[in-house]
Amino acid sequence: MGFLGTVFGIFGFGFGIPIGLLVGYFIFIYFEPREVKDPIVPQLHELDSETLQALLPEVPFWVKNPDYDRVDWLNKFLNHMWPYLDKAICGIIRSNVKPTFDQYIGKFCIESIEFDSLTLGTLPPVIHGVKVYETQENELVIQPAVRWAGNSNITIVLKLLFLRLTVQLLDLQISLSPRVTLKPLVPTFPCFANLTVSLMEKPHVDFGLKLLRGDVMAIPGLYRYIQETIKGQIAALYHWPKTLDIPILDSSCGATKKPVGILHVKVIRALNLRKMDFLGKSDPYVKLSLSGERLHSRKTTIKMSNLNPEWNEQFKLIVKDPETQILQLHVYDWEKVKAHDKLGMQVVPLSSLVPHERKELTLDLLKSLNPNDSQNRRSRGKIELELTFDPFKEDNDGISGPLYGSAKESFGQSVNRNLELNGGVLLVTIQSAEDVEGKRHNNPYGVIIFRGEQRKTKIIKKSRDPRWAEEFQFVLEEAPVSEKIHIEVMSKGKGFLLRSKESLGHADINLIDVINNGRINEKYHLINSKNGTINVEMQWNTV
């Protein structure tokens, strides 16, 4: 019976499965339900607390937080562009990673390292909302909420003598909330000079990892260890306030640099200058400037009828890039009527100077900087200088701005601070004005009056909300602790009208706050203006 039972069991199993599948097929085809009911999707307010808590991570940010804007248009854009972005990003990854792979070839018995497959998959990231911060800085700050559950497949093949080792990364999932800052904003495409990224919370990263086609993440305890290690490493590098800075434009493309120090130049004397006048000696003077600056050149006094003049005059020039900037020296013969004759020139790279060390130089004057110019062989005299580069103190960075925090010290706390009463540089940037209105015309420009000096911005025609973003520099021998700076918005009319200029409002700003904090960026209400305001940024740097 046992043998016959086994035979009949096998026989029944062999015929039972095909017959059952055939019967099920006919039932499925000929007995379809007449009505297909739509699934019941309850509203969020109908869910119990446990179900809602489980769904909360999947709810878009624009639903949970009213500060986040819905960006369906951006997700549609990513969806259409993703096949092309996938190829472009993978191409960048290949080119950037290849030099790193090449470093290991020949070591540890490695013959080659290459990608067997590299794709980010067909599923693009999804942006669940974007938050835009409003600041008074010259920057744009956005914070997107990014979720990406992709079907990526990245396979790397290592050839070790007779062994072929494969490492496969797949099904990458990322959840993060980065803060992206575009600054400074400049009038050159793409209109920002640097991109700064900082993570506001620890990212969630999940992926599958196969080694020799075996699932490494299935090993007990290893999955959680790798997850926490990756989160910790990424957070240590880019968690706020740490940032990832990506330069987009260089200084030549309109991205202005902030001053980093002062160059002290003492023009001592010149020797054996050429005689340029037919009936007398030359009347020399020296014009000096730094490369990359739009400011007017500084000049020494004129020494009449002197081929060996002594000046012993000192100048202070503001340095923005000591690695690339050059001190330019031009010696001229002053003429009363015609153009001034050039006696010679010379340059000094600031990179050759050691900070805080005085350097004495005696330089041969040249016709030009062209080494092939035959006229440079002719003697044109010498010039003697003393140069000292004093960098600004690093602890004068000032406040971090309204987005990242308040001032390092409030006004009430500043009385306990030992103020730097020595000299420095006061930087005044007139950013913009709002709601300025004149009685006769609206062609506003800004005027700064400080210690008897007057500086002006460009004129913006027919505007109630002008934007200048112009910087002015004042080199001071001592800190202006008890002084004010007068900033006024003026309007200039056309033609030769008797009343062509008109004041649109002014503000008198105490400089004690700038000295205490190192930097301020504030909006001030304009006096004698109905609703007008002006945005001014000021920075105090000491050496």
PDB file of C-alpha atoms in Angstrom, residues 102-341:
ATOM      1  CA  ASP A 102      44.461  55.264 -11.488  1.00  0.00           C
ATOM      2  CA  GLN A 103      46.347  55.909  -8.238  1.00  0.00           C
ATOM      3  CA  TYR A 104      45.668  52.367  -7.039  1.00  0.00           C
ATOM      4  CA  ILE A 105      46.545  50.555 -10.275  1.00  0.00           C
ATOM      5  CA  GLY A 106      49.766  48.613  -9.721  1.00  0.00           C
ATOM      6  CA  LYS A 107      49.293  48.581  -5.949  1.00  0.00           C
ATOM      7  CA  PHE A 108      47.921  45.692  -3.873  1.00  0.00           C
ATOM      8  CA  CYS A 109      48.059  43.479  -7.007  1.00  0.00           C
ATOM      9  CA  ILE A 110      45.361  45.626  -8.677  1.00  0.00           C
ATOM     10  CA  GLU A 111      45.537  45.483 -12.471  1.00  0.00           C
ATOM     11  CA  SER A 112      42.538  47.688 -13.268  1.00  0.00           C
ATOM     12  CA  ILE A 113      39.541  49.432 -11.720  1.00  0.00           C
ATOM     13  CA  GLU A 114      36.642  50.436 -13.932  1.00  0.00           C
ATOM     14  CA  PHE A 115      32.890  50.896 -13.997  1.00  0.00           C
ATOM     15  CA  ASP A 116      31.013  47.926 -15.385  1.00  0.00           C
ATOM     16  CA  SER A 117      27.766  49.880 -15.155  1.00  0.00           C
ATOM     17  CA  LEU A 118      26.996  53.391 -13.982  1.00  0.00           C
ATOM     18  CA  THR A 119      23.462  54.741 -13.979  1.00  0.00           C
ATOM     19  CA  LEU A 120      21.343  56.656 -11.519  1.00  0.00           C
ATOM     20  CA  GLY A 121      18.256  54.888 -12.768  1.00  0.00           C
ATOM     21  CA  THR A 122      15.033  56.107 -14.306  1.00  0.00           C
ATOM     22  CA  LEU A 123      13.477  57.652 -11.192  1.00  0.00           C
ATOM     23  CA  PRO A 124      14.398  61.309 -10.553  1.00  0.00           C
ATOM     24  CA  PRO A 125      14.569  62.979  -7.130  1.00  0.00           C
ATOM     25  CA  VAL A 126      11.380  64.539  -5.832  1.00  0.00           C
ATOM     26  CA  ILE A 127      11.391  67.962  -4.184  1.00  0.00           C
ATOM     27  CA  HIS A 128       8.710  68.026  -1.495  1.00  0.00           C
ATOM     28  CA  GLY A 129       8.897  71.776  -1.034  1.00  0.00           C
ATOM     29  CA  VAL A 130      11.228  74.765  -1.108  1.00  0.00           C
ATOM     30  CA  LYS A 131      11.716  77.415   1.551  1.00  0.00           C
ATOM     31  CA  VAL A 132      13.176  80.794   0.557  1.00  0.00           C
ATOM     32  CA  TYR A 133      14.851  82.991   3.168  1.00  0.00           C
ATOM     33  CA  GLU A 134      14.690  86.756   2.973  1.00  0.00           C
ATOM     34  CA  THR A 135      17.901  88.439   4.095  1.00  0.00           C
ATOM     35  CA  GLN A 136      19.464  91.851   3.715  1.00  0.00           C
ATOM     36  CA  GLU A 137      22.678  90.282   2.466  1.00  0.00           C
ATOM     37  CA  ASN A 138      23.759  90.224  -1.160  1.00  0.00           C
ATOM     38  CA  GLU A 139      22.688  86.602  -1.521  1.00  0.00           C
ATOM     39  CA  LEU A 140      19.857  84.190  -2.275  1.00  0.00           C
ATOM     40  CA  VAL A 141      19.146  81.440   0.267  1.00  0.00           C
ATOM     41  CA  ILE A 142      16.867  78.486  -0.459  1.00  0.00           C
ATOM     42  CA  GLN A 143      16.205  75.264   1.453  1.00  0.00           C
ATOM     43  CA  PRO A 144      14.646  72.402  -0.543  1.00  0.00           C
ATOM     44  CA  ALA A 145      13.355  69.156   0.954  1.00  0.00           C
ATOM     45  CA  VAL A 146      14.709  66.408  -1.309  1.00  0.00           C
ATOM     46  CA  ARG A 147      13.597  62.781  -1.394  1.00  0.00           C
ATOM     47  CA  TRP A 148      15.038  60.263  -3.811  1.00  0.00           C
ATOM     48  CA  ALA A 149      14.174  56.568  -3.999  1.00  0.00           C
ATOM     49  CA  GLY A 150      16.027  55.611  -7.166  1.00  0.00           C
ATOM     50  CA  ASN A 151      16.743  52.396  -8.995  1.00  0.00           C
ATOM     51  CA  SER A 152      20.405  53.215  -9.482  1.00  0.00           C
ATOM     52  CA  ASN A 153      22.949  50.589 -10.435  1.00  0.00           C
ATOM     53  CA  ILE A 154      26.648  51.289  -9.941  1.00  0.00           C
ATOM     54  CA  THR A 155      28.980  48.335 -10.479  1.00  0.00           C
ATOM     55  CA  ILE A 156      32.754  48.554 -10.084  1.00  0.00           C
ATOM     56  CA  VAL A 157      35.044  45.765 -11.283  1.00  0.00           C
ATOM     57  CA  LEU A 158      38.498  45.213  -9.764  1.00  0.00           C
ATOM     58  CA  LYS A 159      40.904  42.877 -11.511  1.00  0.00           C
ATOM     59  CA  LEU A 160      43.375  41.329  -9.054  1.00  0.00           C
ATOM     60  CA  LEU A 161      45.752  39.057 -10.992  1.00  0.00           C
ATOM     61  CA  PHE A 162      43.531  36.004 -11.600  1.00  0.00           C
ATOM     62  CA  LEU A 163      40.582  37.262  -9.530  1.00  0.00           C
ATOM     63  CA  ARG A 164      37.727  39.444 -10.808  1.00  0.00           C
ATOM     64  CA  LEU A 165      36.071  41.281  -7.909  1.00  0.00           C
ATOM     65  CA  THR A 166      32.722  43.085  -8.383  1.00  0.00           C
ATOM     66  CA  VAL A 167      31.190  45.623  -6.021  1.00  0.00           C
ATOM     67  CA  GLN A 168      27.623  46.692  -6.774  1.00  0.00           C
ATOM     68  CA  LEU A 169      25.741  49.637  -5.280  1.00  0.00           C
ATOM     69  CA  LEU A 170      22.025  49.654  -6.069  1.00  0.00           C
ATOM     70  CA  ASP A 171      18.630  50.985  -4.987  1.00  0.00           C
ATOM     71  CA  LEU A 172      20.015  54.200  -3.520  1.00  0.00           C
ATOM     72  CA  GLN A 173      17.586  56.134  -1.295  1.00  0.00           C
ATOM     73  CA  ILE A 174      18.355  59.608   0.038  1.00  0.00           C
ATOM     74  CA  SER A 175      16.395  62.027   2.200  1.00  0.00           C
ATOM     75  CA  LEU A 176      17.962  65.383   3.068  1.00  0.00           C
ATOM     76  CA  SER A 177      17.224  69.046   3.654  1.00  0.00           C
ATOM     77  CA  PRO A 178      20.134  71.184   2.427  1.00  0.00           C
ATOM     78  CA  ARG A 179      20.427  74.959   2.723  1.00  0.00           C
ATOM     79  CA  VAL A 180      21.811  76.396  -0.512  1.00  0.00           C
ATOM     80  CA  THR A 181      23.251  79.913  -0.561  1.00  0.00           C
ATOM     81  CA  LEU A 182      24.095  81.737  -3.782  1.00  0.00           C
ATOM     82  CA  LYS A 183      26.443  84.614  -2.987  1.00  0.00           C
ATOM     83  CA  PRO A 184      27.544  87.184  -3.783  1.00  0.00           C
ATOM     84  CA  LEU A 185      25.108  88.152  -6.507  1.00  0.00           C
ATOM     85  CA  VAL A 186      26.965  89.683  -9.456  1.00  0.00           C
ATOM     86  CA  PRO A 187      25.974  91.129 -12.875  1.00  0.00           C
ATOM     87  CA  THR A 188      27.600  88.238 -14.763  1.00  0.00           C
ATOM     88  CA  PHE A 189      25.847  85.007 -15.760  1.00  0.00           C
ATOM     89  CA  PRO A 190      24.897  82.877 -13.825  1.00  0.00           C
ATOM     90  CA  CYS A 191      24.670  85.955 -11.572  1.00  0.00           C
ATOM     91  CA  PHE A 192      26.283  84.444  -8.451  1.00  0.00           C
ATOM     92  CA  ALA A 193      29.949  83.866  -7.687  1.00  0.00           C
ATOM     93  CA  ASN A 194      29.840  81.048  -5.133  1.00  0.00           C
ATOM     94  CA  LEU A 195      27.494  78.244  -4.124  1.00  0.00           C
ATOM     95  CA  THR A 196      27.464  77.201  -0.472  1.00  0.00           C
ATOM     96  CA  VAL A 197      25.679  74.046   0.713  1.00  0.00           C
ATOM     97  CA  SER A 198      25.022  73.077   4.316  1.00  0.00           C
ATOM     98  CA  LEU A 199      22.832  70.269   5.715  1.00  0.00           C
ATOM     99  CA  MET A 200      20.291  71.353   8.320  1.00  0.00           C
ATOM    100  CA  GLU A 201      19.797  67.824   9.696  1.00  0.00           C
ATOM    101  CA  LYS A 202      21.413  64.421   9.428  1.00  0.00           C
ATOM    102  CA  PRO A 203      20.589  62.882   6.047  1.00  0.00           C
ATOM    103  CA  HIS A 204      18.930  59.504   5.622  1.00  0.00           C
ATOM    104  CA  VAL A 205      20.880  57.265   3.233  1.00  0.00           C
ATOM    105  CA  ASP A 206      19.888  53.716   2.330  1.00  0.00           C
ATOM    106  CA  PHE A 207      21.274  51.423  -0.354  1.00  0.00           C
ATOM    107  CA  GLY A 208      21.985  47.838  -1.285  1.00  0.00           C
ATOM    108  CA  LEU A 209      25.593  46.619  -1.456  1.00  0.00           C
ATOM    109  CA  LYS A 210      26.662  43.397  -3.130  1.00  0.00           C
ATOM    110  CA  LEU A 211      30.161  41.950  -3.053  1.00  0.00           C
ATOM    111  CA  LEU A 212      30.806  39.020  -5.401  1.00  0.00           C
ATOM    112  CA  ARG A 213      27.007  38.947  -5.951  1.00  0.00           C
ATOM    113  CA  GLY A 214      26.437  38.387  -2.236  1.00  0.00           C
ATOM    114  CA  ASP A 215      24.245  40.821  -0.273  1.00  0.00           C
ATOM    115  CA  VAL A 216      26.608  42.381   2.253  1.00  0.00           C
ATOM    116  CA  MET A 217      23.815  44.387   3.895  1.00  0.00           C
ATOM    117  CA  ALA A 218      22.106  41.129   4.940  1.00  0.00           C
ATOM    118  CA  ILE A 219      24.823  40.422   7.499  1.00  0.00           C
ATOM    119  CA  PRO A 220      23.289  40.907  10.993  1.00  0.00           C
ATOM    120  CA  GLY A 221      24.342  44.214  12.595  1.00  0.00           C
ATOM    121  CA  LEU A 222      26.367  45.405   9.594  1.00  0.00           C
ATOM    122  CA  TYR A 223      23.461  47.228   7.954  1.00  0.00           C
ATOM    123  CA  ARG A 224      22.801  49.522  10.928  1.00  0.00           C
ATOM    124  CA  TYR A 225      26.533  50.081  11.488  1.00  0.00           C
ATOM    125  CA  ILE A 226      27.075  51.220   7.891  1.00  0.00           C
ATOM    126  CA  GLN A 227      23.991  53.451   8.005  1.00  0.00           C
ATOM    127  CA  GLU A 228      25.062  55.245  11.177  1.00  0.00           C
ATOM    128  CA  THR A 229      28.667  55.548   9.987  1.00  0.00           C
ATOM    129  CA  ILE A 230      27.636  57.193   6.715  1.00  0.00           C
ATOM    130  CA  LYS A 231      25.251  59.587   8.480  1.00  0.00           C
ATOM    131  CA  GLY A 232      27.932  60.532  10.991  1.00  0.00           C
ATOM    132  CA  GLN A 233      30.610  61.112   8.345  1.00  0.00           C
ATOM    133  CA  ILE A 234      28.358  63.262   6.157  1.00  0.00           C
ATOM    134  CA  ALA A 235      27.124  65.237   9.150  1.00  0.00           C
ATOM    135  CA  ALA A 236      30.696  65.820  10.359  1.00  0.00           C
ATOM    136  CA  LEU A 237      31.601  67.324   6.981  1.00  0.00           C
ATOM    137  CA  TYR A 238      28.540  69.317   5.975  1.00  0.00           C
ATOM    138  CA  HIS A 239      26.155  69.645   8.936  1.00  0.00           C
ATOM    139  CA  TRP A 240      25.405  73.311   9.665  1.00  0.00           C
ATOM    140  CA  PRO A 241      27.365  75.501  10.465  1.00  0.00           C
ATOM    141  CA  LYS A 242      29.934  73.591   8.370  1.00  0.00           C
ATOM    142  CA  THR A 243      29.577  74.212   4.654  1.00  0.00           C
ATOM    143  CA  LEU A 244      30.624  72.945   1.259  1.00  0.00           C
ATOM    144  CA  ASP A 245      31.836  75.904  -0.829  1.00  0.00           C
ATOM    145  CA  ILE A 246      31.771  75.593  -4.609  1.00  0.00           C
ATOM    146  CA  PRO A 247      33.291  78.527  -6.567  1.00  0.00           C
ATOM    147  CA  ILE A 248      31.366  79.390  -9.717  1.00  0.00           C
ATOM    148  CA  LEU A 249      33.007  82.601 -10.975  1.00  0.00           C
ATOM    149  CA  ASP A 250      36.459  84.059 -10.437  1.00  0.00           C
ATOM    150  CA  SER A 251      37.191  87.668  -9.484  1.00  0.00           C
ATOM    151  CA  SER A 252      37.565  88.720 -13.132  1.00  0.00           C
ATOM    152  CA  CYS A 253      33.903  87.956 -13.801  1.00  0.00           C
ATOM    153  CA  GLY A 254      32.493  90.596 -11.483  1.00  0.00           C
ATOM    154  CA  ALA A 255      32.693  88.787  -8.151  1.00  0.00           C
ATOM    155  CA  THR A 256      34.098  91.433  -5.851  1.00  0.00           C
ATOM    156  CA  LYS A 257      36.455  90.396  -3.083  1.00  0.00           C
ATOM    157  CA  LYS A 258      36.546  91.854   0.376  1.00  0.00           C
ATOM    158  CA  PRO A 259      39.688  93.638   1.612  1.00  0.00           C
ATOM    159  CA  VAL A 260      42.135  91.471   3.527  1.00  0.00           C
ATOM    160  CA  GLY A 261      44.804  93.967   4.535  1.00  0.00           C
ATOM    161  CA  ILE A 262      46.633  97.265   4.017  1.00  0.00           C
ATOM    162  CA  LEU A 263      49.785  97.824   1.986  1.00  0.00           C
ATOM    163  CA  HIS A 264      51.980 100.575   3.426  1.00  0.00           C
ATOM    164  CA  VAL A 265      54.069 102.158   0.689  1.00  0.00           C
ATOM    165  CA  LYS A 266      56.822 104.678   1.391  1.00  0.00           C
ATOM    166  CA  VAL A 267      58.212 106.298  -1.734  1.00  0.00           C
ATOM    167  CA  ILE A 268      61.679 107.382  -0.611  1.00  0.00           C
ATOM    168  CA  ARG A 269      63.527 108.746  -3.629  1.00  0.00           C
ATOM    169  CA  ALA A 270      64.463 108.311  -7.269  1.00  0.00           C
ATOM    170  CA  LEU A 271      67.995 108.360  -8.669  1.00  0.00           C
ATOM    171  CA  ASN A 272      69.466 109.382 -12.033  1.00  0.00           C
ATOM    172  CA  LEU A 273      66.211 110.086 -13.818  1.00  0.00           C
ATOM    173  CA  ARG A 274      66.274 111.014 -17.474  1.00  0.00           C
ATOM    174  CA  LYS A 275      66.194 114.647 -18.550  1.00  0.00           C
ATOM    175  CA  MET A 276      63.043 115.199 -20.580  1.00  0.00           C
ATOM    176  CA  ASP A 277      62.919 119.004 -20.889  1.00  0.00           C
ATOM    177  CA  PHE A 278      65.060 120.653 -23.550  1.00  0.00           C
ATOM    178  CA  LEU A 279      65.943 123.742 -21.524  1.00  0.00           C
ATOM    179  CA  GLY A 280      65.785 122.318 -18.014  1.00  0.00           C
ATOM    180  CA  LYS A 281      65.529 119.210 -15.828  1.00  0.00           C
ATOM    181  CA  SER A 282      62.539 116.976 -15.356  1.00  0.00           C
ATOM    182  CA  ASP A 283      59.747 117.668 -12.851  1.00  0.00           C
ATOM    183  CA  PRO A 284      59.092 114.122 -11.569  1.00  0.00           C
ATOM    184  CA  TYR A 285      56.265 112.634  -9.559  1.00  0.00           C
ATOM    185  CA  VAL A 286      55.200 109.013  -8.872  1.00  0.00           C
ATOM    186  CA  LYS A 287      51.776 107.533  -9.514  1.00  0.00           C
ATOM    187  CA  LEU A 288      51.049 104.245  -7.698  1.00  0.00           C
ATOM    188  CA  SER A 289      48.104 101.839  -7.702  1.00  0.00           C
ATOM    189  CA  LEU A 290      47.155  98.181  -7.206  1.00  0.00           C
ATOM    190  CA  SER A 291      46.088  95.975 -10.093  1.00  0.00           C
ATOM    191  CA  GLY A 292      42.442  94.991 -10.216  1.00  0.00           C
ATOM    192  CA  GLU A 293      41.258  98.203  -8.550  1.00  0.00           C
ATOM    193  CA  ARG A 294      39.012 100.833 -10.082  1.00  0.00           C
ATOM    194  CA  LEU A 295      40.053 103.511  -7.601  1.00  0.00           C
ATOM    195  CA  HIS A 296      42.043 106.524  -8.675  1.00  0.00           C
ATOM    196  CA  SER A 297      45.816 106.195  -8.511  1.00  0.00           C
ATOM    197  CA  ARG A 298      47.675 107.832  -5.637  1.00  0.00           C
ATOM    198  CA  LYS A 299      50.300 110.463  -6.437  1.00  0.00           C
ATOM    199  CA  THR A 300      53.315 111.935  -4.763  1.00  0.00           C
ATOM    200  CA  THR A 301      54.105 115.633  -4.846  1.00  0.00           C
ATOM    201  CA  ILE A 302      55.937 117.114  -7.830  1.00  0.00           C
ATOM    202  CA  LYS A 303      59.633 117.856  -7.412  1.00  0.00           C
ATOM    203  CA  MET A 304      60.490 120.683  -9.777  1.00  0.00           C
ATOM    204  CA  SER A 305      63.747 120.542 -11.786  1.00  0.00           C
ATOM    205  CA  ASN A 306      65.190 117.525 -10.005  1.00  0.00           C
ATOM    206  CA  LEU A 307      66.682 114.317 -11.438  1.00  0.00           C
ATOM    207  CA  ASN A 308      67.339 112.864  -7.968  1.00  0.00           C
ATOM    208  CA  PRO A 309      64.130 113.745  -6.097  1.00  0.00           C
ATOM    209  CA  GLU A 310      63.422 112.758  -2.513  1.00  0.00           C
ATOM    210  CA  TRP A 311      59.828 112.361  -1.429  1.00  0.00           C
ATOM    211  CA  ASN A 312      59.698 110.259   1.767  1.00  0.00           C
ATOM    212  CA  GLU A 313      55.916 110.153   1.373  1.00  0.00           C
ATOM    213  CA  GLN A 314      53.734 107.337   2.721  1.00  0.00           C
ATOM    214  CA  PHE A 315      50.596 105.832   1.254  1.00  0.00           C
ATOM    215  CA  LYS A 316      48.106 103.190   2.355  1.00  0.00           C
ATOM    216  CA  LEU A 317      46.522 100.960  -0.268  1.00  0.00           C
ATOM    217  CA  ILE A 318      43.768  98.432   0.433  1.00  0.00           C
ATOM    218  CA  VAL A 319      44.639  94.864  -0.598  1.00  0.00           C
ATOM    219  CA  LYS A 320      41.982  92.361  -1.668  1.00  0.00           C
ATOM    220  CA  ASP A 321      44.084  89.506  -3.097  1.00  0.00           C
ATOM    221  CA  PRO A 322      47.750  89.452  -2.017  1.00  0.00           C
ATOM    222  CA  GLU A 323      48.425  86.344  -4.101  1.00  0.00           C
ATOM    223  CA  THR A 324      47.599  87.938  -7.437  1.00  0.00           C
ATOM    224  CA  GLN A 325      47.636  91.721  -7.005  1.00  0.00           C
ATOM    225  CA  ILE A 326      50.605  93.816  -8.130  1.00  0.00           C
ATOM    226  CA  LEU A 327      51.816  97.235  -7.016  1.00  0.00           C
ATOM    227  CA  GLN A 328      52.182  99.395 -10.113  1.00  0.00           C
ATOM    228  CA  LEU A 329      54.631 102.337 -10.078  1.00  0.00           C
ATOM    229  CA  HIS A 330      54.800 104.942 -12.834  1.00  0.00           C
ATOM    230  CA  VAL A 331      57.200 107.913 -12.779  1.00  0.00           C
ATOM    231  CA  TYR A 332      56.134 110.914 -14.864  1.00  0.00           C
ATOM    232  CA  ASP A 333      57.585 114.272 -15.835  1.00  0.00           C
ATOM    233  CA  TRP A 334      54.999 116.930 -15.050  1.00  0.00           C
ATOM    234  CA  GLU A 335      54.126 119.294 -17.883  1.00  0.00           C
ATOM    235  CA  LYS A 336      52.044 122.411 -17.582  1.00  0.00           C
ATOM    236  CA  VAL A 337      50.475 122.304 -21.030  1.00  0.00           C
ATOM    237  CA  LYS A 338      51.055 119.073 -22.914  1.00  0.00           C
ATOM    238  CA  ALA A 339      50.648 115.472 -21.743  1.00  0.00           C
ATOM    239  CA  HIS A 340      52.994 114.323 -19.000  1.00  0.00           C
ATOM    240  CA  ASP A 341      56.045 112.417 -20.233  1.00  0.00           C
TER     241      ASP A 341
END
